Every structure is written in structure tokens, then in C-alpha cells.
Short mmCIF file of C-alpha atoms in Angstrom, two decimals:
data_model
loop_
_atom_site.label_atom_id
_atom_site.label_comp_id
_atom_site.label_asym_id
_atom_site.label_seq_id
_atom_site.Cartn_x
_atom_site.Cartn_y
_atom_site.Cartn_z
CA MET D 29 -45.98 -29.76 24.92
CA LEU D 30 -42.21 -29.64 25.28
CA ALA D 31 -40.74 -27.01 27.59
CA PHE D 32 -37.32 -25.51 26.95
CA ILE D 33 -35.37 -23.89 29.74
CA ILE D 34 -33.30 -20.94 28.48
CA PRO D 35 -30.48 -19.75 30.76
CA THR D 36 -31.24 -16.27 32.13
CA ASN D 37 -27.76 -15.02 31.35
CA ILE D 38 -28.24 -15.38 27.58
CA ILE D 39 -29.95 -12.65 25.59
CA PHE D 40 -31.71 -13.76 22.42
CA LEU D 41 -34.11 -10.81 22.11
CA ILE D 42 -33.83 -8.13 19.48
CA MET D 43 -32.05 -5.08 20.90
CA ARG D 44 -33.72 -1.82 20.00
CA VAL D 45 -31.00 0.83 19.88
CA LEU D 46 -31.72 4.51 19.27
CA TRP D 47 -28.92 6.86 18.20
CA PHE D 48 -28.92 10.65 18.56
CA SER D 49 -26.52 12.29 16.11
CA VAL D 50 -25.92 15.73 14.60
CA THR D 51 -25.36 14.12 11.18
CA PRO D 52 -27.94 12.23 9.07
CA SER D 53 -25.73 9.15 8.68
CA LEU D 54 -27.00 6.99 5.78
CA PHE D 55 -30.33 8.82 5.55
CA ASN D 56 -28.46 11.30 3.33
CA PRO D 57 -25.26 9.42 2.37
CA HIS D 58 -24.16 11.66 -0.51
CA SER D 59 -23.37 14.75 1.52
CA ASN D 60 -19.89 16.23 1.06
CA ALA D 61 -20.32 18.69 3.91
CA HIS D 62 -17.59 16.98 5.93
CA ASN D 63 -15.18 16.11 3.13
CA GLY D 64 -17.10 13.18 1.79
CA GLY D 65 -19.38 12.10 4.61
CA GLY D 66 -18.87 10.94 8.17
CA TRP D 67 -17.75 8.01 10.28
CA ILE D 68 -21.19 7.62 11.87
CA ALA D 69 -22.49 6.46 8.49
CA SER D 70 -19.68 3.89 8.45
CA LEU D 71 -20.70 2.70 11.91
CA GLU D 72 -24.29 2.41 10.75
CA GLN D 73 -23.16 0.16 7.89
CA ILE D 74 -21.51 -2.10 10.46
CA VAL D 75 -24.54 -2.17 12.78
CA ARG D 76 -26.85 -3.01 9.87
CA THR D 77 -25.03 -6.36 9.59
CA VAL D 78 -26.08 -7.34 13.14
CA PRO D 79 -29.37 -9.28 12.83
CA ASP D 80 -30.40 -8.86 16.46
CA ILE D 81 -30.20 -5.05 16.49
CA GLN D 82 -33.14 -2.87 15.43
CA LEU D 83 -31.64 0.57 14.82
CA GLY D 84 -33.27 3.98 15.02
CA ILE D 85 -31.42 7.24 14.32
CA ALA D 86 -32.53 10.73 15.35
CA PHE D 87 -30.53 13.53 13.75
CA GLU D 88 -30.52 17.23 12.95
CA PHE D 89 -31.91 17.72 9.45
CA SER D 90 -34.12 20.15 7.55
CA ASP D 91 -37.07 17.83 6.98
CA LEU D 92 -40.63 18.19 8.27
CA GLY D 93 -41.31 14.43 8.46
CA PHE D 94 -41.37 12.71 11.86
CA ARG D 95 -40.26 9.18 10.96
CA TYR D 96 -39.00 7.38 7.87
CA GLU D 97 -38.27 3.68 7.35
CA LYS D 98 -35.36 2.90 5.04
CA ASP D 99 -33.32 -0.29 4.67
CA GLY D 100 -34.59 -1.60 7.99
CA VAL D 101 -33.62 1.56 9.92
CA ALA D 102 -36.03 4.07 11.47
CA TYR D 103 -34.90 7.65 10.80
CA TYR D 104 -36.14 10.66 12.79
CA PRO D 105 -35.17 14.03 11.28
CA ILE D 106 -35.13 16.82 13.86
CA GLN D 107 -35.75 20.28 12.45
CA TYR D 108 -35.05 23.10 14.88
CA ARG D 109 -36.94 26.35 14.66
CA LYS D 110 -34.58 29.09 13.47
CA GLU D 111 -34.42 32.10 15.74
CA ALA D 112 -32.30 35.24 15.95
CA VAL D 113 -29.23 35.18 18.20
CA LEU D 114 -30.82 37.55 20.76
CA GLN D 115 -33.95 35.39 20.95
CA LYS D 116 -31.84 32.29 21.57
CA LEU D 117 -29.99 34.03 24.40
CA LEU D 118 -33.18 35.27 26.05
CA LYS D 119 -35.06 31.98 25.61
CA ARG D 120 -32.24 29.50 26.26
CA ASP D 121 -34.12 27.51 28.94
CA VAL D 122 -37.28 27.48 26.82
CA VAL D 123 -35.34 26.20 23.80
CA ASP D 124 -33.79 23.40 25.89
CA THR D 125 -37.24 22.39 27.12
CA GLU D 126 -38.59 22.33 23.55
CA LYS D 127 -35.66 20.23 22.35
CA THR D 128 -36.07 17.76 25.21
CA SER D 129 -39.75 17.42 24.38
CA VAL D 130 -38.88 16.48 20.78
CA TYR D 131 -36.29 13.93 21.93
CA LEU D 132 -38.71 12.31 24.38
CA LYS D 133 -41.37 12.09 21.67
CA ILE D 134 -38.92 10.16 19.48
CA ILE D 135 -37.98 7.88 22.38
CA LYS D 136 -41.65 7.17 23.09
CA ASP D 137 -42.25 6.26 19.45
CA PHE D 138 -39.21 4.00 18.98
CA LYS D 139 -39.25 2.39 22.45
CA PRO D 140 -35.53 1.64 22.64
CA ASP D 141 -33.77 -0.72 25.02
CA LEU D 142 -30.70 1.51 24.83
CA ILE D 143 -29.96 5.08 23.71
CA GLN D 144 -26.60 6.06 22.26
CA ILE D 145 -25.72 9.76 22.05
CA PHE D 146 -22.87 10.81 19.78
CA GLY D 147 -21.02 13.60 21.55
CA SER D 148 -21.32 14.81 25.15
CA GLU D 149 -21.08 18.38 23.83
CA ASN D 150 -24.47 18.21 22.07
CA ASP D 151 -27.91 19.10 23.42
CA PHE D 152 -29.01 15.47 23.13
CA GLY D 153 -27.50 14.95 26.58
CA LEU D 154 -30.50 16.78 28.02
CA ILE D 155 -32.38 13.46 27.96
CA CYS D 156 -30.03 11.76 30.43
CA GLU D 157 -32.04 13.11 33.38
CA ARG D 158 -35.41 12.64 31.68
CA THR D 159 -35.54 8.92 30.89
CA ASP D 160 -35.11 5.63 32.74
CA ILE D 161 -33.83 3.95 29.57
CA PRO D 162 -30.05 3.40 29.78
CA VAL D 163 -28.07 6.04 27.88
CA ILE D 164 -24.48 5.71 26.70
CA ILE D 165 -22.60 8.75 25.44
CA HIS D 166 -20.13 8.09 22.63
CA MET D 167 -17.34 10.59 23.30
CA GLN D 168 -16.25 12.78 20.41
CA GLY D 169 -14.68 16.07 21.46
CA CYS D 170 -15.02 17.70 24.87
CA ILE D 171 -15.70 21.42 25.24
CA PRO D 172 -13.96 22.15 28.61
CA PRO D 173 -10.43 21.36 27.31
CA TYR D 174 -11.39 22.82 23.91
CA HIS D 175 -12.31 26.06 25.67
CA ASN D 176 -8.89 26.02 27.33
CA ALA D 177 -7.22 25.85 23.88
CA LEU D 178 -9.79 27.95 22.02
CA PHE D 179 -7.48 30.58 20.52
CA PRO D 180 -3.92 30.30 19.15
CA VAL D 181 -1.16 32.10 21.06
CA GLY D 182 -1.37 35.86 20.63
CA MET D 183 -5.02 35.81 19.55
CA ASN D 184 -8.20 36.79 21.40
CA SER D 185 -11.82 37.72 20.76
CA TRP D 186 -10.98 41.30 19.78
CA ASP D 187 -9.09 40.06 16.73
CA PHE D 188 -12.42 39.23 15.15
CA LEU D 189 -13.33 42.90 15.31
CA PHE D 190 -10.10 44.43 14.07
CA SER D 191 -8.58 41.84 11.70
CA GLY D 192 -9.70 41.47 8.09
CA GLY D 193 -10.86 38.48 6.07
CA LEU D 194 -14.15 37.80 7.89
CA THR D 195 -17.79 38.31 7.04
CA LEU D 196 -20.02 40.07 9.60
CA ARG D 197 -21.49 36.70 10.61
CA TRP D 198 -18.08 35.22 11.39
CA ARG D 199 -17.03 38.37 13.27
CA LEU D 200 -20.06 37.97 15.55
CA ILE D 201 -19.35 34.25 16.01
CA GLY D 202 -15.74 35.02 16.91
CA LEU D 203 -16.64 37.79 19.36
CA ARG D 204 -19.08 35.47 21.15
CA SER D 205 -16.95 32.32 21.04
CA GLU D 206 -15.19 32.83 24.39
CA SER D 207 -18.39 33.29 26.40
CA GLY D 208 -20.19 30.69 24.30
CA PHE D 209 -17.54 28.04 24.90
CA ARG D 210 -17.44 28.82 28.63
CA ARG D 211 -21.20 28.30 28.89
CA ARG D 212 -21.12 25.13 26.76
CA ALA D 213 -18.26 23.75 28.85
CA GLU D 214 -20.29 23.99 32.06
CA LYS D 215 -23.32 22.49 30.32
CA GLU D 216 -21.26 19.55 29.05
CA ILE D 217 -19.81 18.84 32.50
CA HIS D 218 -23.36 18.67 33.81
CA THR D 219 -24.32 16.28 30.99
CA ILE D 220 -21.36 14.00 31.75
CA GLN D 221 -22.22 13.97 35.45
CA SER D 222 -25.82 13.01 34.67
CA CYS D 223 -24.96 10.00 32.49
CA ARG D 224 -23.89 6.56 33.70
CA TYR D 225 -22.25 4.98 30.64
CA PHE D 226 -19.61 6.26 28.22
CA MET D 227 -17.84 4.91 25.18
CA GLY D 228 -14.50 6.20 23.94
CA ARG D 229 -11.24 5.18 22.35
CA THR D 230 -8.38 7.26 23.77
CA GLU D 231 -6.62 7.60 27.09
CA TRP D 232 -7.52 11.30 26.93
CA ASP D 233 -11.30 10.88 26.79
CA GLN D 234 -11.17 8.15 29.44
CA ASN D 235 -9.21 10.48 31.75
CA LEU D 236 -11.82 13.20 31.24
CA ILE D 237 -14.66 10.86 32.23
CA GLU D 238 -12.73 9.75 35.31
CA LEU D 239 -12.19 13.40 36.22
CA PHE D 240 -15.75 14.64 35.73
CA HIS D 241 -17.64 11.48 36.74
CA PRO D 242 -15.46 8.92 38.58
CA ASP D 243 -18.43 6.62 39.25
CA ALA D 244 -19.31 6.26 35.55
CA THR D 245 -18.69 3.11 33.51
CA TYR D 246 -16.34 3.59 30.55
CA PHE D 247 -16.19 1.21 27.56
CA HIS D 248 -13.44 1.17 24.95
CA CYS D 249 -14.53 0.85 21.32
CA GLU D 250 -12.50 1.89 18.28
CA GLU D 251 -13.82 4.22 15.60
CA ALA D 252 -15.27 3.11 12.28
CA LEU D 253 -13.73 4.72 9.22
CA ARG D 254 -15.13 5.36 5.77
CA ASN D 255 -15.07 2.45 3.34
CA SER D 256 -13.17 4.45 0.71
CA PHE D 257 -10.14 4.36 2.99
CA LEU D 258 -10.57 0.68 3.84
CA ASN D 259 -11.61 -0.96 0.60
CA LYS D 260 -10.47 1.14 -2.35
CA GLY D 261 -7.19 -0.75 -2.55
CA LYS D 262 -5.07 2.33 -3.11
CA VAL D 263 -2.30 2.94 -0.59
CA TRP D 264 0.57 5.37 -0.20
CA GLN D 265 3.81 4.64 -2.02
CA LEU D 266 7.13 6.41 -1.58
CA ASN D 267 7.39 9.21 -4.14
CA THR D 268 10.86 9.68 -5.58
CA SER D 269 10.01 13.17 -6.88
CA SER D 270 11.95 16.09 -5.44
CA LYS D 271 8.66 17.97 -4.98
CA VAL D 272 7.38 17.84 -1.38
CA THR D 273 3.59 17.74 -1.06
CA ILE D 274 2.14 18.29 2.40
CA VAL D 275 -1.56 17.59 3.03
CA SER D 276 -3.75 18.72 5.94
CA VAL D 277 -7.48 18.19 6.42
CA ILE D 278 -8.95 20.66 8.92
CA SER D 279 -12.16 22.52 9.73
CA ASN D 280 -13.01 26.12 10.61
CA PRO D 281 -12.69 26.39 14.43
CA TRP D 282 -9.92 28.67 15.61
CA TYR D 283 -8.11 25.85 17.43
CA LYS D 284 -7.59 23.71 14.30
CA GLY D 285 -4.15 25.16 13.54
CA GLN D 286 -4.65 27.29 10.44
CA ASP D 287 -2.15 29.77 11.89
CA LEU D 288 0.41 27.00 12.44
CA ILE D 289 0.23 26.03 8.77
CA LEU D 290 1.00 29.58 7.65
CA LYS D 291 3.79 30.08 10.20
CA THR D 292 5.45 26.75 9.38
CA ALA D 293 5.18 27.28 5.63
CA GLN D 294 6.80 30.68 6.04
CA LEU D 295 9.74 29.08 7.88
CA LEU D 296 10.11 26.39 5.20
CA LYS D 297 10.10 29.07 2.53
CA ARG D 298 12.66 31.23 4.30
CA PHE D 299 15.10 28.71 5.75
CA THR D 300 15.03 25.69 3.43
CA GLN D 301 15.45 25.02 -0.24
CA LEU D 302 12.50 22.63 -0.35
CA ASP D 303 10.31 22.70 -3.42
CA PHE D 304 7.03 22.23 -1.54
CA GLU D 305 3.30 22.79 -1.70
CA TRP D 306 0.99 22.58 1.31
CA ARG D 307 -2.53 21.52 0.30
CA VAL D 308 -5.20 22.29 2.88
CA TYR D 309 -8.58 20.55 2.57
CA GLY D 310 -11.79 21.17 4.49
CA ILE D 311 -11.85 24.98 4.59
CA GLN D 312 -12.77 27.51 1.92
CA ASN D 313 -10.28 30.27 2.72
CA ILE D 314 -7.68 31.37 5.23
CA ARG D 315 -8.01 35.14 4.82
CA PHE D 316 -8.56 35.92 8.51
CA TYR D 317 -5.26 34.26 9.46
CA GLU D 318 -3.48 35.92 6.56
CA SER D 319 -4.66 39.28 7.92
CA LYS D 320 -3.88 38.48 11.56
CA TYR D 321 -0.38 37.06 11.00
CA LYS D 322 0.56 39.08 7.90
CA ILE D 323 1.37 35.91 5.92
CA LYS D 324 -0.14 35.41 2.47
CA ALA D 325 -0.90 31.76 1.74
CA LYS D 326 0.16 31.95 -1.91
CA GLU D 327 3.49 33.55 -1.00
CA VAL D 328 4.41 30.59 1.25
CA ASN D 329 3.12 27.84 -1.09
CA VAL D 330 -0.08 27.13 0.87
CA ARG D 331 -3.00 26.16 -1.36
CA ILE D 332 -6.56 26.08 -0.02
CA MET D 333 -8.37 23.15 -1.67
CA GLY D 334 -11.85 23.45 -0.13
CA THR D 335 -14.14 20.48 0.47
CA ALA D 336 -13.25 17.23 -1.29
CA SER D 337 -15.02 13.95 -1.94
CA LYS D 338 -13.85 10.74 -0.30
CA ASP D 339 -12.16 9.51 -3.46
CA GLU D 340 -10.47 12.87 -4.03
CA LEU D 341 -9.04 12.75 -0.52
CA VAL D 342 -7.76 9.21 -1.01
CA ASP D 343 -5.95 10.29 -4.18
CA ALA D 344 -4.57 13.45 -2.55
CA LEU D 345 -3.26 11.57 0.48
CA CYS D 346 -1.66 8.82 -1.58
CA ASP D 347 0.14 11.45 -3.68
CA ALA D 348 1.42 13.33 -0.62
CA THR D 349 4.88 13.26 0.92
CA CYS D 350 3.35 13.49 4.38
CA TYR D 351 0.21 14.39 6.30
CA VAL D 352 0.29 17.13 8.97
CA HIS D 353 -2.31 17.44 11.72
CA PRO D 354 -1.77 20.93 13.24
CA SER D 355 -4.65 21.21 15.74
CA TYR D 356 -4.26 22.73 19.20
CA ILE D 357 -6.75 20.26 20.70
CA ASP D 358 -8.44 17.09 19.42
CA ASN D 359 -9.54 13.68 20.60
CA SER D 360 -9.10 11.16 17.78
CA PRO D 361 -9.31 13.03 14.46
CA ASN D 362 -10.54 10.71 11.73
CA SER D 363 -8.54 12.60 9.11
CA LEU D 364 -5.36 11.54 10.87
CA CYS D 365 -6.58 7.94 11.22
CA GLU D 366 -7.51 7.83 7.53
CA ALA D 367 -4.05 9.05 6.56
CA GLN D 368 -2.49 6.30 8.69
CA LEU D 369 -4.81 3.73 7.19
CA LEU D 370 -3.50 4.62 3.73
CA GLY D 371 0.07 4.45 5.00
CA VAL D 372 0.83 8.17 4.69
CA PRO D 373 3.67 9.29 7.00
CA VAL D 374 2.02 11.57 9.58
CA LEU D 375 3.15 14.44 11.75
CA ALA D 376 0.77 15.54 14.51
CA THR D 377 0.60 17.81 17.50
CA HIS D 378 1.07 16.02 20.82
CA ILE D 379 -2.30 17.06 22.28
CA GLY D 380 -5.58 15.50 23.44
CA GLY D 381 -6.00 11.89 22.35
CA ILE D 382 -3.34 11.96 19.63
CA SER D 383 -0.85 9.91 21.66
CA SER D 384 -3.35 7.01 21.60
CA LEU D 385 -3.11 7.07 17.78
CA VAL D 386 0.52 7.97 17.12
CA VAL D 387 3.57 6.41 18.76
CA ASP D 388 6.30 8.99 18.28
CA GLY D 389 9.03 7.73 15.99
CA GLU D 390 7.19 4.48 15.26
CA THR D 391 3.81 5.24 13.67
CA GLY D 392 4.31 8.96 13.14
CA LEU D 393 6.13 12.01 14.45
CA LEU D 394 4.76 14.14 17.29
CA PHE D 395 5.52 17.80 17.98
CA PRO D 396 4.26 20.28 20.62
CA ALA D 397 1.30 22.54 19.96
CA ASN D 398 2.25 25.95 18.57
CA ALA D 399 5.71 24.74 17.53
CA PRO D 400 6.19 25.92 13.92
CA TYR D 401 9.99 25.74 14.17
CA THR D 402 9.91 22.12 15.32
CA LEU D 403 7.33 21.20 12.67
CA ALA D 404 9.35 22.87 9.90
CA SER D 405 12.41 20.93 10.99
CA LEU D 406 10.51 17.63 11.06
CA ILE D 407 9.04 18.21 7.59
CA LYS D 408 12.53 18.90 6.29
CA LYS D 409 13.84 15.76 8.00
CA LEU D 410 11.04 13.57 6.65
CA SER D 411 11.50 14.87 3.10
CA ARG D 412 15.14 13.74 3.15
CA ASP D 413 14.90 10.48 5.12
CA LYS D 414 13.20 8.00 2.78
CA SER D 415 13.79 5.03 5.06
CA LEU D 416 12.06 6.85 7.92
CA CYS D 417 9.09 7.58 5.64
CA GLU D 418 8.77 3.93 4.68
CA ARG D 419 9.08 2.72 8.27
CA LEU D 420 6.47 5.16 9.58
CA SER D 421 4.18 4.25 6.68
CA LYS D 422 4.41 0.50 7.26
CA ASN D 423 3.95 0.71 11.03
CA ALA D 424 1.09 3.21 10.90
CA ARG D 425 -0.86 1.25 8.30
CA GLU D 426 -0.52 -2.01 10.25
CA GLN D 427 -1.70 -0.33 13.44
CA ALA D 428 -4.58 1.46 11.72
CA LEU D 429 -5.82 -1.70 9.98
CA PHE D 430 -5.92 -3.44 13.35
CA ARG D 431 -7.45 -0.48 15.18
CA HIS D 432 -10.24 0.19 12.67
CA ASN D 433 -11.12 -3.39 11.77
CA PRO D 434 -14.90 -3.42 11.13
CA GLU D 435 -15.41 -6.94 12.51
CA ALA D 436 -13.62 -6.07 15.77
CA ILE D 437 -15.64 -2.86 16.10
CA ARG D 438 -18.85 -4.80 15.45
CA SER D 439 -18.01 -7.34 18.12
CA SER D 440 -17.06 -4.68 20.68
CA LEU D 441 -20.17 -2.63 20.05
CA VAL D 442 -22.55 -5.58 20.36
CA SER D 443 -20.85 -6.71 23.58
CA ILE D 444 -21.16 -3.21 25.05
CA TYR D 445 -24.84 -2.98 24.14
CA LYS D 446 -25.59 -6.39 25.65
CA GLU D 447 -23.69 -5.65 28.84
CA ILE D 448 -25.52 -2.37 29.44
CA ILE D 449 -28.95 -3.84 28.70
CA LYS D 450 -28.25 -6.83 30.92
CA ASP D 451 -26.99 -4.55 33.69
CA ASN D 452 -30.25 -2.58 33.61
CA ARG D 453 -32.48 -5.68 33.66
CA LYS D 454 -31.18 -6.86 37.00
#
């Protein structure tokens, strides 16, 4: 019998990798809940092309089944028991224990070599102290700095009681958001301090890990974007029309800049002669901010578009004059990256991880948070300076194509997985 000596520093074994995510990824790929689906599904498509990775995904989903096999991936829907708000507050420790028990049951069934958690702000981080299997947290947002920027200037929890435009449910959410974010911030810091490995993509999230857990190991890996923005073939072209179309894609949290859109649009309406329309995707209405700031969206040419499909967003962005990201805090918003990938000239607040995505004056224009006067001026400038639009478009698209290259992301991810597994087999 022939004997073959295999070097110990080479890994040929199948890597069993278990993800924990709040979204169902490709288990339910047709969801439009997040404007046409999420980037985690795009990352799953990339990982599926790696022959030596066996992937399992545990995710929040209303399904009673424990495990499903589909296209070579093991899916574990996690259905939480619905309880009243008061019950959750009184039984918080019990709920955490129940959740951890479910997570450990999934881990026992899948038997992973590595666990990847998407988001340090989620309850999945509870498992970091309960398993000897290496865990890497894929940074998304981060609640402590989000808590610091929770409300726009001049706004506080009491506004949810006295301002109009909100249902009773959203009034209660708003009233509890300050205390809720404070509690979640402390919980997330504990999660970060209990985990050894982290993956991120901006200077901002790396700085946060170094602050909260200086002994942790941080890996850089770029974000996967949706195929519609990579492969559809449609890109932004300079529009010679005199009509200025501004596009923003945001979500409901108070720190996403809905107020900044209304304030800036009001300034454009009052102080410029621009024929403009500001199309806002991702939210269903803006009535609370209209009530709080006494600005009616229709009167300042702001149009709420609601949730859109991937293809609808591609078309909307390619028809826009510019894309505006108005958030008060963010890490690396995919909506901004997708706009850059299509070559849309972007304007974004200089906060969080944005400076890792936008080089001011080269791949976009940056402005301070809560600066409607500056933003109005920049929109006016961009609408008149066609050469600036074309330069920003060209540079941003080149950078985004390089940054979000699926093959490069695949290579980085596999290398990170192998390094962590090897490190824990010593």
C-alpha cells in the first residue's frame, strides 16, 4: 500500500460553516421586505460556488420546521414565541435562555467548524460564551453609536406622544426607544467583548472593535451586493433634462434622515428655481415628520415611493440626477454602494463608515449630519455642473466594481474561514 504524506499546513477537508442571520437569505428569495431582498442572499450565492464549504443558515422566520435541505444548504428557521411587551420586559433573562437553547440545538445538529453571526447587535451573540466552536461576528451596524445619534436635533421621546402621524404601536415604540437602545447598547458591548473574531469593511467598524475589544482579531472583507446591480447591464447616464430627480432609499428608524429630506427640500423650494422631485423609497409615509417639522412632503416636491423591487430600484437610480444618503449614523449602507455601482452621483452624510465608501470630491460629495443648508447647496451645484456629475459617476463606479467584486469577496471569505479554523486546531 502506498502512503502519501500530506503537509499539516494544508486544509483539504470540507469546512462546515453555520450562519446566524435575521433574514432568510435564499430560503425565501422573493421577499421585497427590504426593497427587493438582501445582501446576505447575494453572499450565499457566492459561498455556494465554493466546493469545500458545507453551508448551514439559521434565521428568524415564521416556520415550524426544524431543518430543511435545499440546493445543498441546510436551513434552520427560528420561530420565536410572540409575547406582549410587558411579558418580554419581565421575562427578559428567561427569553434569552430560551433563545440560546434553540441556537445550541441547531449547532449540535449541524456540527459546524465555524459559526458566522451577522450583526453584533442581534441576540445570536448570546452563543459566544456558550460554545467552544470558533465564532466570527460579521459587523453590520453598532447600537452604542446608533444610540448616541438616535434622534434628530430638536427631537426626543416625548415627540412620539404629542406629534401626529403615528399609530399607537409606533408611539409606544418611539416612547421606549431611548431606554431600549441604551439597554441594547450595553448588551452589544458585552457580546463584542465575549467574541474573539470579527469581520468588517470600514475604518469605523474596525475602530469600534479596537475600542470595545482591543485583543480581538479583525478581518477585512467587502460586502456582496445584489446581482441586479452587478449584472443587469444598465448604468447611469447623464440626463440632459432640466428636471432634477433626487433619489433616497431609507428605512424607518428615526436616525435615517427623514427630517433632513423635508428640511432640504423646503430650502430648495424656497431659495432656488430648480424644477425638482425627491423620490424616497423604503418607507410608506413620512407623516410623523410632517407633523413634527410642519413641512408637508407634497408642498416641497417630496414623493414617498414605498417599497420597490430590485429592478424598479435599478431603473429609478439610473433615471436620477443624483442619490442622497441623509442618515445620521450608518456603517456601510448598501443602498449607497448600489447607487455607486450604477454610477449615480452620490451625496452622503459624513458619518460612521461612509468615508470608507466615499472620497469627497472624487467618488461623491460629503456633507455634515443635520446640514440641510449645505446639502441644498450641493444639490444645486451638482444639478448645474455636468462635468462634476460625470467625473463622480465614473470614479464611483470604478471603485464600486472593484470593492464589490464577487470573486475577490469569495477569495477573502474562504481565506478568513481557513485561517480561523486553522488557528483553532493548533
